[in-house]
Structure formats: structure tokens, C-alpha cells
């Protein structure tokens, strides 16, 4: 037990140290280049919104103001950092390093709950030293905070799917919905998890069918309650009940138009200047309709784009301009090839426990489908690697056990004992 505790703290401290070192190195690099962020664009928007929140100003950005451009989950975290540490991007990056390390801890917690301590340690080690996780976890982007929320949701759902107490299953289901709703405020695409998690409960829940249906309803109700204050605020501003954001239209059009490549290029927003001629709600609807019209008029190209986006989402190495190629990309290919083998092995070992496979692989498959419609990038896959690493750890433990059994069996052959 003491040895296991020592390994736990060693891995966790290594995870934190690696992220802190990379955060400092990135800060030095971007400062030398005269920039603020390593990955510009989304980071600038999040940072500006966070400064507005910290100063008590309107939660809006750009001119004319866009009040529902982003859900507030991630800017609130950055605003807390600004309130405590000032307008220091490095301090915020170090906060993200702590959150990323917290996600490693949650990975261990979930793996231990589903399997055992040994699997938990391996899962935590995999995400602690994953090269892209280390670099991604310290960016001023929502993925790290979303990873943390995602794992909290999976832990809560695991409790409901395993052995819920005779009394309190309704409370647990409602809490699942609340946690899901709060995580949607970090990443709107997580909204689909309400349906998928409800389906997992209906199919695999260890209670009567009537209670499973009620649990699914409570999950949906909890999510609605969590999102209601944000939707109410948006109604007061726009006159429309918006439970996520008004950026889904441009995001959809980004991946579905004549010049789309599967990668993101939002230059059309500034070039067309639609938001200066329409309300935020109407501009969002305008781009959404144009994307739908394109998909209907060009079904073959839409399918081609879906596969291109899937390829970017599944890519084993960085696919953003300026970050791909080189020795690091070769290492990433080797890393993800090995990880994929272990994930497949773990999933095959669990073929008679599909509830675990659904819980751990479901988010990954959900976002694969989402990003076959919207633009694709390895960046959007990284949060889903935390639960997938538990499958990989289970596969690694299984392979190790079979190797040991085979070694022992070969060592006891009659020819060797003669």
C-alpha cells in the first residue's frame, strides 16, 4: 500500500513538473516572438472575455458587441486567475498546468473505480507523460478545463452505472445532469452527452427499467437546470432562449462551404462583415443556413469533407500550420500507434463489459461524429484521450498478465523439469 502511494505521488508530481516547465518554456518563446499566445485566435478571445469578467464589465467582445459568442465556463476560470494573480498569461498557464495535473488525478480515480489501483496508476502515467497532453494542458484554450469537467461527469456516471445505493439513485442521476450542464458551459459540444449518457443508463443501469427511464429524465432535467441561468441571461439580451452560444452557425459554415478544407479558417467572418449588418442571433442563423444549403447542394463534397475532418481529428501528430513535421511528429506517431494498440487490446478484453467501453470510448466517438460535421483537429481529440487512456492501461495490464502467465507456464514445461 505504501509503495502504491509513493508511485501515485511520484507520477502526479512528474505530471505537474512537466507541465510547469513547458508553460515557462512556451511563455519565453512567445515573448521572444513578440506574441501573447502560442496559438492565437481563440486564446485572444477567451482572454479578453476573462478580463471583462474580472473588471465587472459586460460579458461581450468585438464591435458591434457579441454577447453570446462563447459560453462562460472557461472565461470564468481565467477571470479567477486574473483576479488573484493579475493579467499574467504565465500565471494563467500555470493555473492550467494545475488543472491538467488534476485531470491526471481524476483519470487515476476513474480507472481505480472501474478496475483497480494498478490500472489507475498506469492510466495516470500515460496521461502524465503524453507529449501532446503536456503541451496542450498549459494553453489558454478551453480543452484542459473541459477535460477536467468531462472526467468529473464520467466519475458521476460510473457511480450510477455500477452499484447505486437503494436510496439516492435519483439524486445521483440529477447530479449527473447538473455536472453535464456545467461542462456544456465549457464546451457546448458536450450537450450531446446528455443523450448518450441517458442511453447508457437505460441500456446498462443496474436498476429496474422504470427507474432507468426516470434516471434518464433526471439527467436531462439536471442539465436543463444548470443551463437555465445562462439561457435566461441570453433571453434578456437577445430575446431568444440560447442554451449554448451563437457561434455554432459560423463554426458550422467554417466546415461546410465551397472553400472548406476540413481545417479552420474563420477569415470569412471579418471579410463578409455579416455581424455588423445583422443581429448576433440572425448572423448565426444566416451562416447556419448557408452551411445547410451547401451540404444539400453538394452531398458528395460534404462526405469528402467529413472524412478529411475525421482524418484531422484522428491524426497522430499535430496538423496545425507551423507545428507539423520534424522529429517530434515522428515521436507522436510512434506514441499514438502504441496507445492505439493498447486501447484496442483493452476494449477487446472488455467485450463482455460493454458498459465500461461505452463509458470510456463514448465521448471519443461522440466528438468524432461532431467534428466530421464541424472542422476537425487533433486539438479537439485531446480531452477524450483521458478516458481512452484508461482503456489503454487496462489493455497494458492484460497483456502484462498474459505475458507473465505464459512465462510461468513455459518455465514449468516437463522438459525443463526433467
Tab-separated table of C-alpha atoms in Angstrom:
chain	number	residue	atom	x	y	z
A	1	UNK	CA	0.000	0.000	0.000
A	2	UNK	CA	2.843	2.378	0.917
A	3	UNK	CA	4.632	1.568	-2.348
A	4	UNK	CA	1.451	2.273	-4.329
A	5	UNK	CA	1.036	5.612	-2.532
A	6	UNK	CA	4.629	6.518	-3.343
A	7	UNK	CA	4.099	5.726	-7.035
A	8	UNK	CA	0.898	7.781	-7.065
A	9	UNK	CA	2.569	10.920	-5.716
A	10	UNK	CA	5.633	10.452	-7.898
A	11	UNK	CA	3.536	10.271	-11.074
A	12	UNK	CA	1.389	13.221	-10.026
A	13	UNK	CA	4.412	15.385	-9.222
A	14	UNK	CA	6.076	14.421	-12.512
A	15	UNK	CA	2.875	15.418	-14.336
A	16	UNK	CA	2.853	18.819	-12.625
A	17	UNK	CA	6.582	19.418	-13.102
A	18	UNK	CA	6.458	18.625	-16.825
A	19	UNK	CA	3.539	20.995	-17.334
A	20	UNK	CA	5.124	23.811	-15.336
A	21	UNK	CA	8.397	23.507	-17.272
A	22	UNK	CA	6.570	23.550	-20.614
A	23	UNK	CA	4.409	26.518	-19.539
A	24	UNK	CA	7.529	28.539	-18.713
A	25	UNK	CA	9.258	27.483	-21.948
A	26	UNK	CA	6.240	28.481	-24.046
A	27	UNK	CA	5.997	31.831	-22.249
A	28	UNK	CA	9.633	32.566	-23.077
A	29	UNK	CA	9.141	31.533	-26.705
A	30	UNK	CA	6.049	33.655	-27.361
A	31	UNK	CA	7.541	36.644	-25.531
A	32	UNK	CA	10.668	36.443	-27.680
A	33	UNK	CA	8.449	36.294	-30.770
A	34	UNK	CA	6.519	39.384	-29.659
A	35	UNK	CA	3.264	37.478	-29.235
A	36	UNK	CA	0.951	36.831	-26.309
A	37	UNK	CA	-0.155	33.261	-27.006
A	38	UNK	CA	1.362	30.264	-28.753
A	39	UNK	CA	-1.945	29.591	-30.535
A	40	UNK	CA	-3.572	32.912	-31.368
A	41	UNK	CA	-7.243	33.346	-32.223
A	42	UNK	CA	-9.452	31.575	-29.705
A	43	UNK	CA	-6.990	32.328	-26.903
A	44	UNK	CA	-7.211	36.081	-27.558
A	45	UNK	CA	-10.999	35.965	-27.407
A	46	UNK	CA	-11.084	33.944	-24.198
A	47	UNK	CA	-8.550	36.265	-22.570
A	48	UNK	CA	-10.460	39.414	-23.497
A	49	UNK	CA	-13.734	37.984	-22.183
A	50	UNK	CA	-11.991	36.961	-18.961
A	51	UNK	CA	-10.630	40.489	-18.482
A	52	UNK	CA	-14.136	41.894	-18.934
A	53	UNK	CA	-15.486	39.495	-16.304
A	54	UNK	CA	-12.668	40.276	-13.882
A	55	UNK	CA	-13.291	44.014	-14.283
A	56	UNK	CA	-17.061	43.656	-13.887
A	57	UNK	CA	-17.775	44.803	-17.442
A	58	UNK	CA	-20.292	43.355	-19.900
A	59	UNK	CA	-19.610	39.791	-20.984
A	60	UNK	CA	-19.166	40.765	-24.640
A	61	UNK	CA	-16.457	41.084	-27.254
A	62	UNK	CA	-15.842	42.889	-30.556
A	63	UNK	CA	-17.792	45.722	-32.191
A	64	UNK	CA	-20.701	45.609	-32.500
A	65	UNK	CA	-20.727	43.660	-29.213
A	66	UNK	CA	-21.324	39.910	-29.371
A	67	UNK	CA	-22.853	38.888	-26.071
A	68	UNK	CA	-23.360	35.168	-26.709
A	69	UNK	CA	-20.217	34.363	-28.673
A	70	UNK	CA	-18.775	31.999	-26.061
A	71	UNK	CA	-20.236	30.056	-23.166
A	72	UNK	CA	-18.787	31.410	-19.897
A	73	UNK	CA	-17.284	28.256	-18.360
A	74	UNK	CA	-13.681	28.793	-19.413
A	75	UNK	CA	-13.568	32.625	-19.262
A	76	UNK	CA	-14.766	32.367	-15.639
A	77	UNK	CA	-11.711	30.261	-14.771
A	78	UNK	CA	-9.406	32.758	-16.482
A	79	UNK	CA	-11.189	35.636	-14.751
A	80	UNK	CA	-10.488	33.979	-11.384
A	81	UNK	CA	-6.798	33.758	-12.329
A	82	UNK	CA	-6.760	37.441	-13.320
A	83	UNK	CA	-8.479	38.428	-10.070
A	84	UNK	CA	-5.910	36.530	-7.981
A	85	UNK	CA	-2.683	36.871	-9.983
A	86	UNK	CA	-3.341	39.873	-12.215
A	87	UNK	CA	-3.216	39.985	-16.012
A	88	UNK	CA	-0.384	37.492	-16.221
A	89	UNK	CA	-0.655	34.967	-19.033
A	90	UNK	CA	2.114	32.919	-17.403
A	91	UNK	CA	0.156	32.743	-14.144
A	92	UNK	CA	-2.926	31.615	-16.069
A	93	UNK	CA	-0.812	28.999	-17.866
A	94	UNK	CA	0.407	27.704	-14.508
A	95	UNK	CA	-3.207	27.516	-13.337
A	96	UNK	CA	-3.920	25.450	-16.439
A	97	UNK	CA	-0.937	23.238	-15.556
A	98	UNK	CA	-2.534	22.547	-12.174
A	99	UNK	CA	-5.889	21.804	-13.836
A	100	UNK	CA	-4.176	19.454	-16.293
A	101	UNK	CA	-2.483	17.674	-13.396
A	102	UNK	CA	-5.877	17.471	-11.719
A	103	UNK	CA	-7.178	15.710	-14.823
A	104	UNK	CA	-4.394	13.138	-14.417
A	105	UNK	CA	-5.592	12.576	-10.848
A	106	UNK	CA	-9.210	12.208	-11.990
A	107	UNK	CA	-8.062	9.680	-14.598
A	108	UNK	CA	-6.486	7.616	-11.814
A	109	UNK	CA	-9.644	7.961	-9.728
A	110	UNK	CA	-11.911	6.789	-12.554
A	111	UNK	CA	-9.630	3.886	-13.510
A	112	UNK	CA	-9.432	2.744	-9.896
A	113	UNK	CA	-13.213	2.922	-9.575
A	114	UNK	CA	-13.782	0.868	-12.725
A	115	UNK	CA	-10.858	-1.555	-12.343
A	116	UNK	CA	-8.106	-1.479	-9.718
A	117	UNK	CA	-5.228	0.539	-8.272
A	118	UNK	CA	-2.654	-0.909	-10.664
A	119	UNK	CA	-4.685	0.063	-13.745
A	120	UNK	CA	-5.224	3.506	-12.233
A	121	UNK	CA	-1.500	4.109	-11.856
A	122	UNK	CA	-0.794	3.068	-15.439
A	123	UNK	CA	-3.629	5.255	-16.766
A	124	UNK	CA	-2.351	8.243	-14.808
A	125	UNK	CA	1.192	7.644	-16.049
A	126	UNK	CA	0.033	7.526	-19.686
A	127	UNK	CA	-1.686	10.920	-19.497
A	128	UNK	CA	1.010	12.402	-17.235
A	129	UNK	CA	3.774	11.909	-19.816
A	130	UNK	CA	1.717	12.127	-23.031
A	131	UNK	CA	3.675	14.677	-25.118
A	132	UNK	CA	0.682	16.429	-26.654
A	133	UNK	CA	-1.242	16.471	-23.374
A	134	UNK	CA	1.663	18.207	-21.662
A	135	UNK	CA	1.818	20.919	-24.314
A	136	UNK	CA	-1.941	21.279	-24.656
A	137	UNK	CA	-2.661	21.435	-20.928
A	138	UNK	CA	-0.911	24.793	-20.483
A	139	UNK	CA	-2.519	26.635	-23.417
A	140	UNK	CA	-5.077	29.388	-22.832
A	141	UNK	CA	-7.695	27.221	-24.508
A	142	UNK	CA	-10.785	25.504	-23.127
A	143	UNK	CA	-9.640	21.914	-23.759
A	144	UNK	CA	-7.853	21.472	-20.412
A	145	UNK	CA	-10.750	22.789	-18.326
A	146	UNK	CA	-13.141	20.706	-20.428
A	147	UNK	CA	-11.024	17.594	-19.783
A	148	UNK	CA	-11.436	18.163	-16.055
A	149	UNK	CA	-15.214	18.618	-16.342
A	150	UNK	CA	-15.553	15.613	-18.653
A	151	UNK	CA	-13.800	13.329	-16.153
A	152	UNK	CA	-15.977	14.577	-13.293
A	153	UNK	CA	-19.044	13.726	-15.414
A	154	UNK	CA	-17.713	10.235	-16.146
A	155	UNK	CA	-16.981	9.609	-12.472
A	156	UNK	CA	-20.521	10.578	-11.541
A	157	UNK	CA	-21.986	8.415	-14.305
A	158	UNK	CA	-19.781	5.458	-13.296
A	159	UNK	CA	-21.303	5.626	-9.828
A	160	UNK	CA	-24.782	5.420	-11.330
A	161	UNK	CA	-23.898	2.600	-13.735
A	162	UNK	CA	-22.122	0.393	-11.226
A	163	UNK	CA	-23.966	-0.162	-7.962
A	164	UNK	CA	-26.112	2.804	-6.993
A	165	UNK	CA	-27.451	2.760	-3.430
A	166	UNK	CA	-31.001	1.568	-2.876
A	167	UNK	CA	-31.882	5.131	-1.920
A	168	UNK	CA	-30.340	8.141	-3.612
A	169	UNK	CA	-30.136	6.951	-7.219
A	170	UNK	CA	-32.420	9.820	-8.250
A	171	UNK	CA	-30.143	12.345	-6.571
A	172	UNK	CA	-27.114	10.824	-8.297
A	173	UNK	CA	-28.855	10.968	-11.692
A	174	UNK	CA	-29.889	14.604	-11.195
A	175	UNK	CA	-26.334	15.474	-10.110
A	176	UNK	CA	-25.095	13.854	-13.321
A	177	UNK	CA	-27.290	16.224	-15.276
A	178	UNK	CA	-26.091	19.255	-13.313
A	179	UNK	CA	-22.439	18.313	-13.890
A	180	UNK	CA	-23.102	17.721	-17.585
A	181	UNK	CA	-24.762	21.121	-17.909
A	182	UNK	CA	-21.875	22.889	-16.181
A	183	UNK	CA	-19.428	21.155	-18.521
A	184	UNK	CA	-21.539	22.227	-21.523
A	185	UNK	CA	-20.816	25.792	-20.402
A	186	UNK	CA	-17.149	24.985	-21.042
A	187	UNK	CA	-17.608	23.099	-24.316
A	188	UNK	CA	-21.080	23.332	-25.964
A	189	UNK	CA	-20.477	20.138	-27.965
A	190	UNK	CA	-20.764	18.205	-24.691
A	191	UNK	CA	-24.530	18.805	-24.815
A	192	UNK	CA	-24.896	15.596	-26.838
A	193	UNK	CA	-23.563	13.687	-23.833
A	194	UNK	CA	-26.931	14.212	-22.159
A	195	UNK	CA	-28.489	11.862	-24.699
A	196	UNK	CA	-25.599	9.406	-24.792
A	197	UNK	CA	-25.268	9.142	-21.011
A	198	UNK	CA	-29.033	8.706	-20.698
A	199	UNK	CA	-28.852	5.898	-23.262
A	200	UNK	CA	-26.053	4.207	-21.293
A	201	UNK	CA	-28.192	4.337	-18.151
A	202	UNK	CA	-31.257	2.948	-19.954
A	203	UNK	CA	-29.283	0.075	-21.504
A	204	UNK	CA	-26.843	-0.779	-18.696
A	205	UNK	CA	-28.272	0.720	-15.499
A	206	UNK	CA	-28.378	-1.776	-12.567
A	207	UNK	CA	-31.946	-0.933	-11.571
A	208	UNK	CA	-35.451	-1.641	-12.821
A	209	UNK	CA	-36.371	-0.388	-16.284
A	210	UNK	CA	-38.796	2.177	-14.857
A	211	UNK	CA	-36.058	3.597	-12.633
A	212	UNK	CA	-33.648	3.691	-15.571
A	213	UNK	CA	-36.135	5.780	-17.562
A	214	UNK	CA	-36.603	8.084	-14.582
A	215	UNK	CA	-32.822	8.412	-14.178
A	216	UNK	CA	-32.511	9.407	-17.840
A	217	UNK	CA	-35.220	12.029	-17.349
A	218	UNK	CA	-33.451	13.355	-14.243
A	219	UNK	CA	-30.157	13.625	-16.147
A	220	UNK	CA	-31.896	15.713	-18.816
A	221	UNK	CA	-33.654	17.782	-16.154
A	222	UNK	CA	-30.435	18.424	-14.253
A	223	UNK	CA	-28.694	19.625	-17.396
A	224	UNK	CA	-31.612	21.950	-18.161
A	225	UNK	CA	-31.462	23.431	-14.660
A	226	UNK	CA	-27.696	24.004	-14.912
A	227	UNK	CA	-28.020	25.803	-18.256
A	228	UNK	CA	-31.140	27.796	-17.379
A	229	UNK	CA	-29.431	30.853	-15.785
A	230	UNK	CA	-27.212	31.271	-18.852
A	231	UNK	CA	-30.188	30.813	-21.198
A	232	UNK	CA	-32.224	33.323	-19.164
A	233	UNK	CA	-29.422	35.875	-19.390
A	234	UNK	CA	-29.260	35.357	-23.154
A	235	UNK	CA	-33.029	35.764	-23.450
A	236	UNK	CA	-32.834	39.092	-21.627
A	237	UNK	CA	-30.198	40.309	-24.112
A	238	UNK	CA	-31.279	38.780	-27.433
A	239	UNK	CA	-34.942	37.924	-26.935
A	240	UNK	CA	-34.150	34.269	-27.676
A	241	UNK	CA	-33.584	31.302	-25.363
A	242	UNK	CA	-29.996	30.329	-26.175
A	243	UNK	CA	-28.711	27.486	-24.001
A	244	UNK	CA	-25.227	27.331	-25.543
A	245	UNK	CA	-23.824	30.079	-27.804
A	246	UNK	CA	-24.404	31.972	-31.039
A	247	UNK	CA	-21.171	30.802	-32.617
A	248	UNK	CA	-22.428	27.445	-33.897
A	249	UNK	CA	-23.523	28.948	-37.225
A	250	UNK	CA	-20.126	30.380	-38.242
A	251	UNK	CA	-18.429	27.248	-36.858
A	252	UNK	CA	-20.661	25.035	-38.992
A	253	UNK	CA	-20.089	27.182	-42.079
A	254	UNK	CA	-16.341	27.047	-41.405
A	255	UNK	CA	-16.510	23.331	-42.179
A	256	UNK	CA	-19.207	23.381	-44.858
A	257	UNK	CA	-18.680	25.849	-47.684
A	258	UNK	CA	-17.144	25.890	-51.151
A	259	UNK	CA	-13.630	26.683	-49.926
A	260	UNK	CA	-13.664	24.375	-46.892
A	261	UNK	CA	-10.689	22.052	-46.403
A	262	UNK	CA	-11.519	20.424	-43.075
A	263	UNK	CA	-9.261	22.870	-41.216
A	264	UNK	CA	-10.490	26.043	-39.564
A	265	UNK	CA	-10.245	29.385	-41.340
A	266	UNK	CA	-12.615	31.975	-39.923
A	267	UNK	CA	-11.343	34.821	-42.131
A	268	UNK	CA	-14.757	34.952	-43.804
A	269	UNK	CA	-16.273	36.426	-40.627
A	270	UNK	CA	-14.174	39.586	-40.955
A	271	UNK	CA	-14.221	39.625	-44.754
A	272	UNK	CA	-18.011	39.396	-45.073
A	273	UNK	CA	-18.752	41.582	-42.032
A	274	UNK	CA	-22.173	39.969	-41.566
A	275	UNK	CA	-22.234	40.666	-37.826
A	276	UNK	CA	-22.225	44.421	-38.471
A	277	UNK	CA	-25.355	44.224	-40.635
A	278	UNK	CA	-27.394	41.683	-38.634
A	279	UNK	CA	-28.127	40.929	-35.026
A	280	UNK	CA	-25.945	38.285	-33.395
A	281	UNK	CA	-28.834	35.811	-33.488
A	282	UNK	CA	-29.631	36.478	-37.150
A	283	UNK	CA	-25.961	36.302	-38.198
A	284	UNK	CA	-25.638	32.917	-36.500
A	285	UNK	CA	-28.773	31.674	-38.271
A	286	UNK	CA	-27.510	33.119	-41.570
A	287	UNK	CA	-24.276	31.126	-41.500
A	288	UNK	CA	-26.016	28.002	-40.284
A	289	UNK	CA	-28.463	28.131	-43.182
A	290	UNK	CA	-25.676	28.697	-45.708
A	291	UNK	CA	-23.854	25.639	-44.369
A	292	UNK	CA	-27.007	23.521	-44.617
A	293	UNK	CA	-27.665	24.775	-48.146
A	294	UNK	CA	-24.119	23.823	-49.149
A	295	UNK	CA	-24.485	20.316	-47.693
A	296	UNK	CA	-27.769	19.773	-49.565
A	297	UNK	CA	-26.398	21.114	-52.847
A	298	UNK	CA	-23.057	19.271	-52.622
A	299	UNK	CA	-23.606	15.935	-50.836
A	300	UNK	CA	-20.515	14.294	-52.338
A	301	UNK	CA	-18.204	17.111	-51.263
A	302	UNK	CA	-19.845	17.092	-47.831
A	303	UNK	CA	-18.966	13.415	-47.427
A	304	UNK	CA	-15.401	14.057	-48.641
A	305	UNK	CA	-15.051	16.874	-46.111
A	306	UNK	CA	-16.384	14.608	-43.358
A	307	UNK	CA	-13.569	12.130	-44.000
A	308	UNK	CA	-10.984	14.921	-44.198
A	309	UNK	CA	-12.172	16.261	-40.838
A	310	UNK	CA	-12.122	12.772	-39.336
A	311	UNK	CA	-8.544	12.379	-40.561
A	312	UNK	CA	-7.523	15.601	-38.842
A	313	UNK	CA	-9.316	14.584	-35.642
A	314	UNK	CA	-7.634	11.143	-35.654
A	315	UNK	CA	-4.216	12.412	-36.729
A	316	UNK	CA	-1.339	11.001	-34.641
A	317	UNK	CA	0.660	14.225	-34.971
A	318	UNK	CA	-0.021	17.946	-34.932
A	319	UNK	CA	-1.786	19.166	-38.067
A	320	UNK	CA	-1.804	22.931	-37.490
A	321	UNK	CA	0.366	25.026	-39.793
A	322	UNK	CA	3.761	25.671	-38.235
A	323	UNK	CA	3.534	22.778	-35.778
A	324	UNK	CA	3.601	19.691	-38.026
A	325	UNK	CA	6.627	17.730	-39.231
A	326	UNK	CA	10.014	17.062	-37.670
A	327	UNK	CA	11.314	14.615	-35.087
A	328	UNK	CA	8.552	15.459	-32.623
A	329	UNK	CA	5.887	14.415	-35.137
A	330	UNK	CA	7.682	11.096	-35.683
A	331	UNK	CA	7.706	10.518	-31.928
A	332	UNK	CA	3.987	11.365	-31.736
A	333	UNK	CA	3.228	8.826	-34.476
A	334	UNK	CA	5.078	6.135	-32.505
A	335	UNK	CA	3.345	7.181	-29.272
A	336	UNK	CA	-0.167	7.090	-30.714
A	337	UNK	CA	0.430	3.850	-32.605
A	338	UNK	CA	1.396	2.195	-29.313
A	339	UNK	CA	-1.503	3.833	-27.484
A	340	UNK	CA	-3.987	2.711	-30.147
A	341	UNK	CA	-2.791	-0.894	-29.902
A	342	UNK	CA	-3.294	-0.800	-26.132
A	343	UNK	CA	-6.732	0.840	-26.453
A	344	UNK	CA	-7.902	-1.840	-28.894
A	345	UNK	CA	-6.496	-4.558	-26.631
A	346	UNK	CA	-8.272	-3.070	-23.623
A	347	UNK	CA	-11.568	-2.760	-25.489
A	348	UNK	CA	-11.347	-6.386	-26.663
A	349	UNK	CA	-10.673	-7.547	-23.105
A	350	UNK	CA	-13.836	-5.706	-22.059
A	351	UNK	CA	-16.061	-7.086	-24.828
A	352	UNK	CA	-18.224	-8.706	-22.142
A	353	UNK	CA	-18.382	-5.449	-20.148
A	354	UNK	CA	-19.660	-3.080	-22.804
A	355	UNK	CA	-20.796	-0.590	-20.182
A	356	UNK	CA	-17.116	0.213	-19.458
A	357	UNK	CA	-16.308	0.502	-23.158
A	358	UNK	CA	-19.286	2.798	-23.686
A	359	UNK	CA	-18.349	4.975	-20.731
A	360	UNK	CA	-14.694	5.351	-21.733
A	361	UNK	CA	-14.952	5.385	-25.544
A	362	UNK	CA	-18.372	7.045	-25.872
A	363	UNK	CA	-17.101	10.646	-25.552
A	364	UNK	CA	-14.386	9.990	-28.144
A	365	UNK	CA	-16.908	8.596	-30.654
A	366	UNK	CA	-19.354	11.410	-29.919
A	367	UNK	CA	-16.814	14.098	-30.758
A	368	UNK	CA	-15.583	12.177	-33.784
A	369	UNK	CA	-19.097	12.469	-35.233
A	370	UNK	CA	-19.367	16.127	-34.185
A	371	UNK	CA	-16.098	17.012	-35.890
A	372	UNK	CA	-16.995	15.167	-39.066
A	373	UNK	CA	-19.573	17.961	-39.405
A	374	UNK	CA	-17.668	20.872	-37.869
A	375	UNK	CA	-13.954	21.392	-38.563
A	376	UNK	CA	-11.580	18.691	-37.364
A	377	UNK	CA	-8.337	18.951	-35.414
A	378	UNK	CA	-6.259	16.829	-33.079
A	379	UNK	CA	-6.836	19.598	-30.537
A	380	UNK	CA	-10.468	18.558	-30.174
A	381	UNK	CA	-9.493	14.927	-29.543
A	382	UNK	CA	-7.047	15.538	-26.721
A	383	UNK	CA	-9.614	15.831	-23.881
A	384	UNK	CA	-11.088	12.460	-24.889
A	385	UNK	CA	-7.716	10.770	-24.508
A	386	UNK	CA	-8.017	10.847	-20.723
A	387	UNK	CA	-10.777	8.195	-20.579
A	388	UNK	CA	-9.253	6.370	-23.561
A	389	UNK	CA	-6.008	6.074	-21.603
A	390	UNK	CA	-7.900	4.012	-19.037
A	391	UNK	CA	-8.791	1.547	-21.790
A	392	UNK	CA	-5.130	1.558	-22.828
A	393	UNK	CA	-3.995	0.946	-19.247
A	394	UNK	CA	-6.440	-1.951	-18.930
A	395	UNK	CA	-5.063	-3.371	-22.177
A	396	UNK	CA	-1.491	-2.958	-20.933
A	397	UNK	CA	-2.255	-4.706	-17.639
A	398	UNK	CA	-3.984	-7.538	-19.510
A	399	UNK	CA	-1.056	-8.009	-21.899
A	400	UNK	CA	1.370	-7.967	-18.990
A	401	UNK	CA	-0.636	-10.597	-17.104
A	402	UNK	CA	-0.811	-12.862	-20.147
A	403	UNK	CA	2.925	-12.459	-20.704
A	404	UNK	CA	3.658	-13.390	-17.091
A	405	UNK	CA	1.337	-16.404	-17.251
A	406	UNK	CA	2.953	-17.589	-20.455
A	407	UNK	CA	6.432	-17.137	-18.995
A	408	UNK	CA	5.500	-19.103	-15.888
A	409	UNK	CA	3.859	-21.829	-17.972
A	410	UNK	CA	6.891	-22.130	-20.246
A	411	UNK	CA	9.134	-22.245	-17.200
A	412	UNK	CA	7.277	-25.291	-15.875
A	413	UNK	CA	7.396	-27.434	-19.025
A	414	UNK	CA	8.160	-31.119	-18.365
A	415	UNK	CA	11.326	-30.911	-20.475
A	416	UNK	CA	12.615	-28.198	-18.168
A	417	UNK	CA	11.721	-30.139	-15.031
A	418	UNK	CA	13.347	-33.400	-16.149
